[in-house]
Amino acid sequence: MIAYLITIATLVALASLVGLGLNLQWGLAGLANFGIAGFYAVGAYTVALSPVPGVPALGLAMLACLGLGALLALLTARLEAEYLAIITIGFAEVVRLVSLNEGWLTNGALGLADVPSPVGFLPAGWQPLGFLGFALGMLLASFAVLEVLARSPFGRALRAVRDDDVVAATLGKDVGGLRVRAFALGGAVIGLAGGLHAQFLSYIDPSQFTSIVTAYAFMAVIAGGRGSNLGLILGAGSIFLLLESTRFLKDVIPLLDGTRLAALRLMLVGAGIVLLLILRPDGLMAEPRRLSRQLSPLKEP
Amino acid sequence: MPAQLAFSGLVTGLILALPALALTLTFGIARFPNFALGAMVTTGAYLAWAANVLAGLPLLEAAVLAALGLALVAMALDACAFRWLRERDGMTLMVASIGLSFVLENACRFAFGNDARSLAVEVARPMRWHGLRINHEQLTAAATVLVLLVLMHLLLHHTRLGRAMRAVADNAPLAAARGIERGRIVSLTWAIAGALAGVAAVLIALDRAIDPLLGWNFQIPVFAAAILGGLGSPVGAVLGALLIGLAEELSALVLPTQYRQAVGFGIILLLLLLRPHGLFGRAVIRR
């Protein structure tokens, strides 16, 4: 039971990291990324193929996703944000095709095994707990960095671009540049999550990187409240637990097999996304805003 | 060999033209790219399979049922989701459409499982004509699409409904001022888009197996076609679809066939770099 709880907690930490990345891209900058599964896979494969293990491998994964994110965003920097969303789907598709077909690199559908764990030095019994601590540390570090970013002038400029890019541009903000940086940074965080995924399971294959990763991330960001990192972590946690608990439905309803259950879960996620968008557009926790009354009043001259 | 590939490419392009037209029509009228289109095509294919194989209806009747059924599904999507988000930005609608895509695709998976299914099609020897091999399914597909395209042209340009649709797409407040009910027109546009996607689904399922990712795999080429034609332009979408179909099939000359699906993506990338408003679209200065 303890082992199960540790596994679940680790998976929640990874899902929260993906959500944090999307929250920067979509929540803060207004750039929907439908190719999250692609970034996640690139992160995982980079770690699995990396010549160095541990934290440096995670750094490589982040760099790879940073570069790819910047490239995709640069291509569409001058266009409506819809175009970026379309090419992210294409990107994820290309990643999937490469991971399936370039056997010399990715070992095709068989996947790559024996990804070294960053906590391999611990005695075997303590490794799951050690990895959970490691993943939580990464989550906390990313959370701190992203929270500082969101409250910095950079974060404010991103919100301005998201809410009205024309006004932001008129005020002299470099709309294209801001978007590229936000998208690339968000991509790096998703890459980090993918890398941790590879280290956690120590075995990866293309079937692990499907649109379910994308669906969970959007659900988490919408439920948590777009732009709010804290809400996001709460959202990711509660959704993951809610969906995980459907696993036990199998014992109650005999008709449900594994495939049906997985399908049912994704149906719930999809319906949840739409319902929350309609009913609670601000999510559990609204984005932190400074209201004019919280600012110190202007002094009369 | 190139002639054979070019012929297959034209037929593929004609089949792509229907969902591309559906995408561009709903984009024109609701102002967001509908990412649930792929899942709609999957749903249409399963509807046809259920009517054809489970209920034992002839193919033609199954196709008509699939088109009508998917038209109802599309109207339901509008009534349950898109209508409530109409006043919000395109990005919100887009994310809602991907949510609906998860719902539809997995409803199919829930009902029919992951196994590949196929329609009850009689296997016939392909015809030969000047060295070209022509399948019966290819002829059926080409003829069906051409008839539908003519009907769509007549609908858009020679009926009150078509004029109303174009008016709402062009300028919704102005159309409302002339007494055109926006909600009804939008709903009918979704129905037409659904029916087109349903017919396309049947034509696709004629020569390949039906599985839950059937439509998703068409998402990229269909979007490529609609962008190539300039989003919102019906004629452009059809021409774009023909070009994408040709490019996909002819790519077999230079690319390994596993990467066929990436051709559409490559074309989108090139287009966004060189002619972001499409080959046939007008340049609209927005930013």
Coordinates of C-alpha atoms in Angstrom, one line a residue:
Chain A
M1 CA 0.0 0.0 0.0
I2 CA 2.8 2.4 0.9
A3 CA 4.6 1.5 -2.3
Y4 CA 1.4 2.3 -4.2
L5 CA 1.0 5.7 -2.5
I6 CA 4.6 6.6 -3.3
T7 CA 4.0 5.7 -6.9
I8 CA 0.9 7.8 -7.1
A9 CA 2.6 10.7 -5.4
T10 CA 5.5 10.6 -7.9
L11 CA 3.0 10.5 -10.8
V12 CA 1.2 13.5 -9.3
A13 CA 4.5 15.4 -9.1
L14 CA 5.3 14.6 -12.8
A15 CA 1.8 15.6 -13.9
S16 CA 2.1 18.9 -11.9
L17 CA 5.4 19.6 -13.6
V18 CA 3.8 19.2 -17.0
G19 CA 0.9 21.4 -15.9
L20 CA 3.4 24.1 -14.7
G21 CA 5.0 24.1 -18.2
L22 CA 1.6 24.4 -19.9
N23 CA 0.5 27.1 -17.4
L24 CA 3.4 29.3 -18.5
Q25 CA 2.7 28.6 -22.2
W26 CA -1.1 28.8 -22.1
G27 CA -2.1 30.2 -18.8
L28 CA 0.3 33.1 -18.8
A29 CA 1.1 33.6 -22.5
G30 CA -2.1 32.4 -24.1
L31 CA -0.3 29.9 -26.4
A32 CA -2.1 26.6 -26.5
N33 CA 0.3 23.6 -26.9
F34 CA -1.5 20.5 -28.2
G35 CA 1.8 18.8 -28.7
I36 CA 2.6 18.3 -25.0
A37 CA 3.0 14.6 -25.5
G38 CA 5.7 15.4 -28.1
F39 CA 7.7 17.6 -25.8
Y40 CA 7.3 15.0 -23.0
A41 CA 8.6 12.3 -25.3
V42 CA 11.6 14.3 -26.4
G43 CA 12.5 14.9 -22.8
A44 CA 12.2 11.2 -21.9
Y45 CA 14.2 10.0 -25.0
T46 CA 16.9 12.6 -24.4
V47 CA 17.4 11.3 -20.9
A48 CA 17.3 7.7 -22.0
L49 CA 19.9 8.4 -24.7
S50 CA 22.0 10.9 -22.8
P51 CA 25.7 9.9 -22.4
V52 CA 25.6 11.2 -18.8
P53 CA 23.1 10.1 -16.2
G54 CA 21.2 11.9 -13.4
V55 CA 20.7 15.6 -13.2
P56 CA 23.0 16.6 -16.2
A57 CA 20.8 14.3 -18.4
L58 CA 17.7 16.2 -17.2
G59 CA 19.5 19.4 -18.1
L60 CA 20.0 18.1 -21.6
A61 CA 16.3 17.2 -21.9
M62 CA 15.4 20.7 -20.8
L63 CA 17.8 22.2 -23.4
A64 CA 16.4 20.0 -26.2
C65 CA 12.8 21.0 -25.4
L66 CA 13.8 24.7 -24.9
G67 CA 15.3 24.7 -28.4
L68 CA 12.4 22.9 -30.1
G69 CA 9.9 25.1 -28.3
A70 CA 11.7 28.2 -29.4
L71 CA 11.8 26.9 -33.0
L72 CA 8.1 26.2 -33.1
A73 CA 7.2 29.5 -31.6
L74 CA 9.5 31.4 -33.9
L75 CA 7.9 29.9 -36.9
T76 CA 4.5 31.3 -35.9
A77 CA 5.6 34.4 -34.0
R78 CA 4.1 36.8 -36.5
L79 CA 0.8 34.8 -36.8
E80 CA -2.4 34.2 -34.9
A81 CA -1.8 31.9 -31.9
E82 CA -4.1 29.3 -33.6
Y83 CA -1.3 28.4 -36.1
L84 CA 1.1 27.6 -33.3
A85 CA -1.5 25.2 -31.9
I86 CA -1.8 23.4 -35.2
I87 CA 1.9 23.0 -35.7
T88 CA 2.3 21.6 -32.2
I89 CA 0.0 18.7 -33.1
G90 CA 2.2 18.1 -36.2
F91 CA 5.3 18.3 -34.1
A92 CA 4.0 15.7 -31.7
E93 CA 3.1 13.5 -34.7
V94 CA 6.6 13.8 -36.1
V95 CA 8.1 12.9 -32.7
R96 CA 5.8 9.8 -32.6
L97 CA 6.8 8.7 -36.1
V98 CA 10.5 9.2 -35.4
S99 CA 10.3 7.3 -32.1
L100 CA 8.5 4.4 -33.9
N101 CA 10.5 4.2 -37.1
E102 CA 14.1 5.3 -36.4
G103 CA 15.1 2.0 -34.7
W104 CA 18.8 2.8 -34.7
L105 CA 18.1 5.7 -32.4
T106 CA 15.0 4.9 -30.4
N107 CA 14.8 1.1 -30.7
G108 CA 11.3 1.6 -32.3
A109 CA 8.2 0.1 -30.7
L110 CA 10.4 -2.0 -28.3
G111 CA 11.6 1.1 -26.6
L112 CA 14.7 1.8 -24.5
A113 CA 15.3 0.1 -21.1
D114 CA 17.7 0.6 -18.2
V115 CA 17.5 4.3 -17.9
P116 CA 19.7 5.0 -14.8
S117 CA 18.0 6.4 -11.8
P118 CA 19.4 9.6 -10.2
V119 CA 18.9 7.9 -6.8
G120 CA 20.6 4.7 -7.8
F121 CA 23.1 5.0 -4.9
L122 CA 20.4 4.4 -2.3
P123 CA 19.6 0.9 -1.0
A124 CA 17.0 -0.7 -3.2
G125 CA 14.2 -0.5 -0.7
W126 CA 14.6 3.3 -0.3
Q127 CA 14.8 4.1 -4.0
P128 CA 11.1 4.8 -4.6
L129 CA 10.9 7.2 -1.7
G130 CA 14.2 8.7 -2.7
F131 CA 13.0 9.3 -6.2
L132 CA 9.8 10.9 -4.9
G133 CA 11.9 13.3 -2.9
F134 CA 14.0 14.0 -5.9
A135 CA 10.9 14.7 -8.1
L136 CA 9.3 16.8 -5.4
G137 CA 12.5 18.8 -5.2
M138 CA 12.5 19.4 -9.0
L139 CA 8.8 20.4 -8.8
L140 CA 9.5 22.8 -5.9
A141 CA 12.4 24.3 -7.7
S142 CA 10.4 24.8 -11.0
F143 CA 7.5 26.1 -9.0
A144 CA 9.7 28.7 -7.3
V145 CA 11.3 29.8 -10.6
L146 CA 8.0 30.0 -12.4
E147 CA 6.4 31.9 -9.6
V148 CA 9.2 34.5 -9.6
L149 CA 8.9 34.7 -13.4
A150 CA 5.1 35.2 -13.2
R151 CA 5.4 38.0 -10.8
S152 CA 8.3 39.7 -12.6
P153 CA 7.9 42.3 -15.3
F154 CA 8.3 39.4 -17.8
G155 CA 5.2 37.7 -16.3
R156 CA 3.2 40.9 -16.4
A157 CA 4.2 41.6 -20.0
L158 CA 3.1 38.1 -20.9
R159 CA -0.3 38.6 -19.3
A160 CA -0.7 41.8 -21.2
V161 CA 0.2 40.1 -24.5
R162 CA -2.3 37.3 -23.7
D163 CA -5.2 39.7 -22.8
D164 CA -4.6 42.1 -25.7
D165 CA -1.6 41.8 -27.9
V166 CA -2.4 44.9 -29.8
V167 CA -2.4 47.1 -26.7
A168 CA 0.8 45.4 -25.5
A169 CA 2.5 46.0 -28.8
T170 CA 1.3 49.6 -28.8
L171 CA 3.0 50.0 -25.4
G172 CA 6.3 48.9 -26.9
K173 CA 6.3 45.2 -25.8
D174 CA 8.0 42.8 -28.1
V175 CA 5.0 40.5 -28.6
G176 CA 6.8 37.9 -30.8
G177 CA 9.8 37.8 -28.6
L178 CA 7.8 37.4 -25.4
R179 CA 5.8 34.6 -26.9
V180 CA 8.9 32.7 -28.1
R181 CA 10.6 32.9 -24.7
A182 CA 7.4 31.8 -22.8
F183 CA 6.8 28.9 -25.1
A184 CA 10.4 27.8 -25.0
L185 CA 10.6 28.0 -21.2
G186 CA 7.3 26.1 -20.8
G187 CA 8.6 23.5 -23.2
A188 CA 11.8 23.1 -21.1
V189 CA 9.7 22.4 -18.0
I190 CA 7.6 19.8 -19.9
G191 CA 10.9 18.3 -21.1
L192 CA 12.1 18.1 -17.5
A193 CA 8.9 16.2 -16.6
G194 CA 9.5 13.8 -19.5
G195 CA 13.0 13.2 -18.4
L196 CA 11.9 12.4 -14.9
H197 CA 9.3 10.0 -16.3
A198 CA 12.1 8.1 -18.1
Q199 CA 14.2 8.0 -14.9
F200 CA 11.2 6.9 -12.8
L201 CA 10.0 4.0 -15.0
S202 CA 13.6 3.3 -16.3
Y203 CA 11.9 1.9 -19.4
I204 CA 10.2 4.0 -22.2
D205 CA 8.5 3.1 -25.4
P206 CA 6.4 5.2 -27.9
S207 CA 3.1 3.9 -26.4
Q208 CA 3.7 5.9 -23.2
F209 CA 3.5 9.2 -24.9
T210 CA -0.1 9.6 -26.1
S211 CA -2.6 12.4 -26.1
I212 CA -3.5 11.5 -22.5
V213 CA -0.5 13.5 -21.3
T214 CA -1.9 16.5 -23.2
A215 CA -5.4 16.0 -21.9
Y216 CA -4.4 15.7 -18.2
A217 CA -2.2 18.9 -18.5
F218 CA -5.1 21.0 -20.0
M219 CA -7.5 19.7 -17.4
A220 CA -5.1 20.5 -14.6
V221 CA -4.5 24.1 -15.8
I222 CA -8.2 24.7 -16.4
A223 CA -9.2 23.3 -13.1
G224 CA -6.5 25.0 -11.2
G225 CA -7.1 28.4 -12.7
R226 CA -5.2 29.7 -15.7
G227 CA -2.1 31.6 -14.6
S228 CA -2.2 30.5 -11.0
N229 CA 0.7 28.1 -10.3
L230 CA -0.5 27.2 -6.8
G231 CA -4.0 26.4 -8.1
L232 CA -2.5 24.4 -10.8
I233 CA -0.7 22.1 -8.4
L234 CA -3.8 21.6 -6.4
G235 CA -5.8 21.1 -9.6
A236 CA -3.3 18.5 -11.0
G237 CA -3.3 16.7 -7.7
S238 CA -7.0 16.5 -7.2
I239 CA -7.7 15.5 -10.8
F240 CA -5.1 12.8 -10.8
L241 CA -6.5 11.4 -7.6
L242 CA -10.0 11.6 -8.9
L243 CA -9.1 9.7 -12.1
E244 CA -6.9 7.3 -10.3
S245 CA -9.8 6.4 -8.0
T246 CA -11.8 5.3 -11.1
R247 CA -9.4 2.4 -11.2
F248 CA -11.5 0.8 -8.4
L249 CA -14.7 1.1 -10.5
K250 CA -13.5 -2.1 -12.2
D251 CA -14.2 -4.0 -9.0
V252 CA -17.7 -2.7 -8.8
I253 CA -18.8 -2.7 -12.5
P254 CA -17.9 -6.0 -14.2
L255 CA -18.5 -4.7 -17.7
L256 CA -15.4 -2.4 -17.4
D257 CA -12.2 -3.8 -18.7
G258 CA -8.9 -1.9 -18.9
T259 CA -9.5 -0.4 -22.4
R260 CA -13.0 0.8 -21.4
L261 CA -11.8 2.2 -18.2
A262 CA -9.0 4.2 -19.9
A263 CA -11.5 5.4 -22.5
L264 CA -14.0 6.4 -19.8
R265 CA -11.3 8.3 -17.9
L266 CA -10.4 10.3 -21.0
M267 CA -14.1 11.0 -21.8
L268 CA -14.4 12.4 -18.2
V269 CA -11.3 14.6 -18.7
G270 CA -12.6 15.9 -22.1
A271 CA -16.0 16.6 -20.7
G272 CA -14.4 18.2 -17.6
I273 CA -12.4 20.6 -19.8
V274 CA -15.4 21.8 -21.7
L275 CA -17.6 22.1 -18.6
L276 CA -15.0 24.0 -16.6
L277 CA -14.4 26.3 -19.5
I278 CA -18.1 27.1 -19.6
L279 CA -19.0 27.1 -15.9
R280 CA -15.9 28.1 -14.1
P281 CA -13.5 29.9 -16.5
D282 CA -11.4 31.1 -13.5
G283 CA -10.9 27.6 -12.1
L284 CA -10.4 26.7 -8.4
M285 CA -8.0 29.5 -7.8
A286 CA -8.1 32.7 -9.8
E287 CA -4.8 34.1 -11.1
P288 CA -3.2 36.4 -8.5
R289 CA -4.0 39.9 -9.6
R290 CA -3.1 43.2 -8.0
L291 CA -6.1 45.4 -7.8
S292 CA -5.8 49.2 -8.0
R293 CA -6.9 49.6 -4.4
Q294 CA -4.0 47.4 -3.2
L295 CA -1.5 49.8 -4.7
S296 CA -0.3 52.7 -2.7
P297 CA -2.4 55.8 -3.6
L298 CA -0.7 58.5 -5.7
K299 CA 0.5 61.4 -3.6
E300 CA -1.1 64.7 -4.4
P301 CA 1.6 67.1 -5.5
Chain B
M1 CA 4.6 4.8 -61.5
P2 CA 4.4 8.6 -61.1
A3 CA 1.2 8.6 -63.1
Q4 CA -0.3 6.0 -60.8
L5 CA 0.8 7.9 -57.7
A6 CA -0.6 11.1 -59.2
F7 CA -4.0 9.5 -59.8
S8 CA -4.1 8.1 -56.2
G9 CA -3.1 11.5 -55.0
L10 CA -6.0 13.2 -56.7
V11 CA -8.4 10.7 -55.2
T12 CA -6.9 11.1 -51.7
G13 CA -7.1 14.9 -52.3
L14 CA -10.8 14.6 -53.2
I15 CA -11.5 12.7 -50.1
L16 CA -9.6 15.2 -48.0
A17 CA -11.5 18.0 -49.6
L18 CA -14.7 17.1 -47.7
P19 CA -13.3 17.5 -44.1
A20 CA -11.2 20.5 -45.3
L21 CA -14.4 22.1 -46.5
A22 CA -16.1 21.3 -43.2
L23 CA -13.2 22.8 -41.3
T24 CA -13.1 25.9 -43.3
L25 CA -16.9 26.4 -43.2
T26 CA -17.0 26.2 -39.4
F27 CA -13.9 28.4 -39.1
G28 CA -15.5 31.0 -41.3
I29 CA -18.7 31.1 -39.2
A30 CA -17.5 30.4 -35.7
R31 CA -14.0 31.8 -35.9
F32 CA -12.0 29.0 -34.4
P33 CA -10.2 25.9 -35.9
N34 CA -12.2 22.9 -34.8
F35 CA -9.8 20.4 -33.4
A36 CA -12.6 17.9 -32.8
L37 CA -12.9 17.3 -36.6
G38 CA -10.6 14.3 -36.6
A39 CA -12.7 12.6 -33.8
M40 CA -15.8 13.5 -35.7
V41 CA -14.5 11.6 -38.7
T42 CA -13.7 8.6 -36.4
T43 CA -17.3 8.8 -35.0
G44 CA -18.7 8.9 -38.5
A45 CA -16.7 5.8 -39.5
Y46 CA -18.0 3.8 -36.5
L47 CA -21.5 5.0 -37.2
A48 CA -21.2 3.6 -40.7
W49 CA -19.6 0.4 -39.4
A50 CA -22.4 -0.1 -36.9
A51 CA -25.1 0.4 -39.6
N52 CA -23.3 -1.6 -42.2
V53 CA -21.9 -4.6 -40.2
L54 CA -23.9 -4.7 -37.0
A55 CA -27.3 -3.8 -38.5
G56 CA -26.5 -5.4 -41.9
L57 CA -27.6 -2.4 -44.0
P58 CA -26.3 -1.9 -47.5
L59 CA -23.3 0.4 -47.8
L60 CA -25.2 3.3 -49.4
E61 CA -27.8 3.4 -46.6
A62 CA -25.1 3.0 -44.0
A63 CA -23.3 6.0 -45.5
V64 CA -26.4 8.1 -45.5
L65 CA -27.1 7.2 -41.9
A66 CA -23.5 8.0 -40.9
A67 CA -23.8 11.4 -42.6
L68 CA -27.1 12.2 -40.9
G69 CA -25.9 10.9 -37.6
L70 CA -22.7 12.9 -37.6
A71 CA -24.7 16.0 -38.6
L72 CA -26.7 15.5 -35.4
V73 CA -23.5 15.0 -33.4
A74 CA -22.0 18.2 -34.8
M75 CA -25.2 20.1 -34.0
A76 CA -25.1 18.7 -30.5
L77 CA -21.4 19.8 -30.1
D78 CA -22.5 23.3 -31.0
A79 CA -25.6 23.3 -28.8
C80 CA -23.8 21.8 -25.7
A81 CA -20.4 23.5 -25.9
F82 CA -19.5 26.0 -28.6
R83 CA -22.7 28.0 -28.3
W84 CA -22.0 28.8 -24.6
L85 CA -18.4 29.9 -25.4
R86 CA -19.3 32.1 -28.4
E87 CA -18.5 35.4 -26.7
R88 CA -15.1 34.1 -25.5
D89 CA -11.8 34.3 -27.5
G90 CA -10.9 31.8 -30.2
M91 CA -8.3 30.2 -28.0
T92 CA -10.9 29.1 -25.4
L93 CA -13.1 27.6 -28.2
M94 CA -10.1 25.8 -29.6
V95 CA -9.3 24.2 -26.2
A96 CA -12.9 23.2 -25.8
S97 CA -12.8 21.6 -29.2
I98 CA -9.8 19.5 -28.2
G99 CA -11.7 18.5 -25.0
L100 CA -14.6 17.4 -27.2
S101 CA -12.2 15.5 -29.4
F102 CA -11.1 13.5 -26.3
V103 CA -14.8 12.8 -25.5
L104 CA -15.7 11.6 -29.0
E105 CA -12.7 9.5 -29.7
N106 CA -12.9 7.7 -26.4
A107 CA -16.7 7.3 -26.7
C108 CA -15.8 5.3 -29.8
R109 CA -13.1 3.4 -28.0
F110 CA -15.5 2.7 -25.1
A111 CA -18.2 1.4 -27.4
F112 CA -16.2 -0.5 -30.0
G113 CA -12.8 -1.2 -28.4
N114 CA -9.3 -0.7 -29.9
D115 CA -9.6 -3.5 -32.5
A116 CA -9.5 -2.6 -36.2
R117 CA -12.9 -3.1 -38.0
S118 CA -13.8 -2.9 -41.6
L119 CA -16.8 -2.2 -43.7
A120 CA -18.4 -5.1 -45.6
V121 CA -16.9 -4.2 -49.0
E122 CA -16.7 -6.7 -51.8
V123 CA -13.2 -7.1 -53.1
A124 CA -13.1 -6.6 -56.8
R125 CA -10.4 -6.7 -59.3
P126 CA -9.1 -3.2 -60.1
M127 CA -9.8 -1.8 -63.5
R128 CA -7.1 -1.0 -66.0
W129 CA -7.1 2.1 -68.1
H130 CA -4.0 3.3 -70.1
G131 CA -1.7 1.5 -67.7
L132 CA -3.4 3.0 -64.6
R133 CA -4.8 0.7 -61.9
I134 CA -8.1 2.0 -60.7
N135 CA -10.0 0.6 -57.7
H136 CA -13.8 0.6 -57.6
E137 CA -13.6 2.3 -54.3
Q138 CA -11.5 5.1 -55.8
L139 CA -14.1 5.7 -58.5
T140 CA -16.9 5.7 -56.0
A141 CA -15.0 8.1 -53.8
A142 CA -14.1 10.5 -56.6
A143 CA -17.7 10.5 -58.0
T144 CA -19.3 11.1 -54.6
V145 CA -17.0 13.9 -53.7
L146 CA -17.4 15.7 -57.1
V147 CA -21.2 15.5 -56.8
L148 CA -21.0 16.8 -53.2
L149 CA -18.7 19.7 -54.2
V150 CA -21.1 20.7 -56.9
L151 CA -24.0 20.6 -54.4
M152 CA -22.0 22.6 -51.9
H153 CA -21.2 25.2 -54.5
L154 CA -24.9 25.5 -55.4
L155 CA -25.8 25.6 -51.7
L156 CA -23.4 28.4 -50.9
H157 CA -24.0 30.6 -53.9
H158 CA -27.6 30.0 -55.1
T159 CA -29.7 29.4 -52.0
R160 CA -30.9 31.7 -49.2
L161 CA -29.2 29.5 -46.6
G162 CA -25.9 29.7 -48.4
R163 CA -26.1 33.5 -48.7
A164 CA -27.0 33.7 -45.0
M165 CA -24.0 31.5 -44.2
R166 CA -21.7 33.7 -46.2
A167 CA -23.2 36.8 -44.7
V168 CA -22.7 35.6 -41.1
A169 CA -19.1 34.5 -41.9
D170 CA -18.4 37.9 -43.4
N171 CA -19.9 40.1 -40.8
A172 CA -22.1 38.6 -38.1
P173 CA -23.5 41.9 -36.6
L174 CA -24.3 43.2 -40.0
A175 CA -26.0 40.0 -40.9
A176 CA -28.0 40.1 -37.7
A177 CA -29.1 43.7 -38.6
R178 CA -30.5 42.3 -41.8
G179 CA -32.6 39.8 -39.8
I180 CA -30.4 36.7 -40.2
E181 CA -30.7 34.5 -37.1
R182 CA -27.1 33.8 -36.2
G183 CA -27.7 30.9 -33.9
R184 CA -29.8 29.0 -36.5
I185 CA -27.3 29.6 -39.3
V186 CA -24.4 28.5 -37.1
S187 CA -26.2 25.4 -36.1
L188 CA -27.0 24.5 -39.7
T189 CA -23.4 25.1 -40.7
W190 CA -22.3 22.6 -38.1
A191 CA -24.9 20.1 -39.4
I192 CA -23.5 20.6 -43.0
A193 CA -19.9 20.2 -41.7
G194 CA -20.9 17.1 -39.8
A195 CA -22.5 15.6 -42.9
L196 CA -19.4 16.3 -45.0
A197 CA -17.2 14.7 -42.4
G198 CA -19.5 11.7 -42.2
V199 CA -19.4 11.1 -45.9
A200 CA -15.6 11.5 -45.9
A201 CA -15.4 9.0 -43.0
V202 CA -17.2 6.4 -45.1
L203 CA -15.0 7.0 -48.1
I204 CA -11.9 6.7 -45.9
A205 CA -13.2 3.5 -44.3
L206 CA -13.8 2.0 -47.8
D207 CA -10.2 1.1 -48.2
R208 CA -8.7 1.0 -44.7
A209 CA -9.5 -0.4 -41.3
I210 CA -11.5 1.6 -38.8
D211 CA -9.8 2.2 -35.5
P212 CA -10.1 4.9 -32.8
L213 CA -7.3 7.0 -34.3
L214 CA -8.6 6.9 -37.9
G215 CA -9.7 10.5 -37.9
W216 CA -6.9 11.8 -35.7
N217 CA -4.4 10.7 -38.4
F218 CA -6.3 12.8 -40.9
Q219 CA -6.2 15.9 -38.7
I220 CA -2.8 17.2 -40.0
P221 CA -3.4 16.8 -43.7
V222 CA -6.9 18.3 -43.4
F223 CA -5.6 21.3 -41.5
A224 CA -2.8 21.6 -44.0
A225 CA -5.3 21.7 -46.8
A226 CA -7.5 24.3 -45.2
I227 CA -4.5 26.5 -44.3
L228 CA -3.1 26.1 -47.8
G229 CA -6.4 27.4 -49.2
G230 CA -6.5 30.2 -46.7
L231 CA -8.7 29.4 -43.6
G232 CA -12.3 30.3 -44.4
S233 CA -12.2 30.0 -48.1
P234 CA -14.2 27.0 -49.4
V235 CA -12.7 27.0 -53.0
G236 CA -9.2 27.3 -51.4
A237 CA -9.9 24.3 -49.1
V238 CA -10.8 22.1 -52.1
L239 CA -7.7 23.1 -54.1
G240 CA -5.5 22.9 -51.0
A241 CA -6.8 19.3 -50.4
L242 CA -6.0 18.3 -54.0
L243 CA -2.4 19.6 -53.6
I244 CA -2.0 17.9 -50.2
G245 CA -3.3 14.6 -51.6
L246 CA -0.9 14.8 -54.5
A247 CA 2.0 15.8 -52.3
E248 CA 1.3 12.9 -49.9
E249 CA 1.2 10.3 -52.6
L250 CA 4.1 11.6 -54.7
S251 CA 6.2 11.9 -51.5
A252 CA 6.5 8.1 -51.8
L253 CA 9.1 8.7 -54.6
V254 CA 11.5 10.4 -52.2
L255 CA 10.4 9.6 -48.6
P256 CA 10.0 6.3 -46.7
T257 CA 6.3 5.6 -46.6
Q258 CA 6.1 5.6 -42.8
Y259 CA 6.7 9.4 -43.0
R260 CA 3.8 10.0 -45.3
Q261 CA 1.8 11.5 -42.4
A262 CA 4.6 14.1 -41.9
V263 CA 4.2 15.5 -45.4
G264 CA 1.2 17.7 -44.4
F265 CA 3.1 19.0 -41.4
G266 CA 6.1 19.9 -43.7
I267 CA 3.8 21.7 -46.0
I268 CA 2.2 23.7 -43.1
L269 CA 5.7 24.7 -41.9
L270 CA 6.8 25.9 -45.4
L271 CA 3.5 27.8 -45.8
L272 CA 3.7 29.5 -42.5
L273 CA 7.2 30.6 -43.4
L274 CA 6.5 31.8 -46.9
R275 CA 2.8 32.6 -47.4
P276 CA 1.0 32.6 -44.0
H277 CA -2.3 33.5 -45.4
G278 CA -2.4 30.5 -47.7
L279 CA -2.0 30.2 -51.4
F280 CA -5.4 31.4 -52.2
G281 CA -6.3 33.5 -49.1
R282 CA -6.3 37.2 -48.9
A283 CA -3.7 38.9 -46.8
V284 CA -5.6 40.2 -43.7
I285 CA -3.6 42.4 -41.6
R286 CA -4.5 41.6 -38.0
R287 CA -1.5 42.4 -35.9

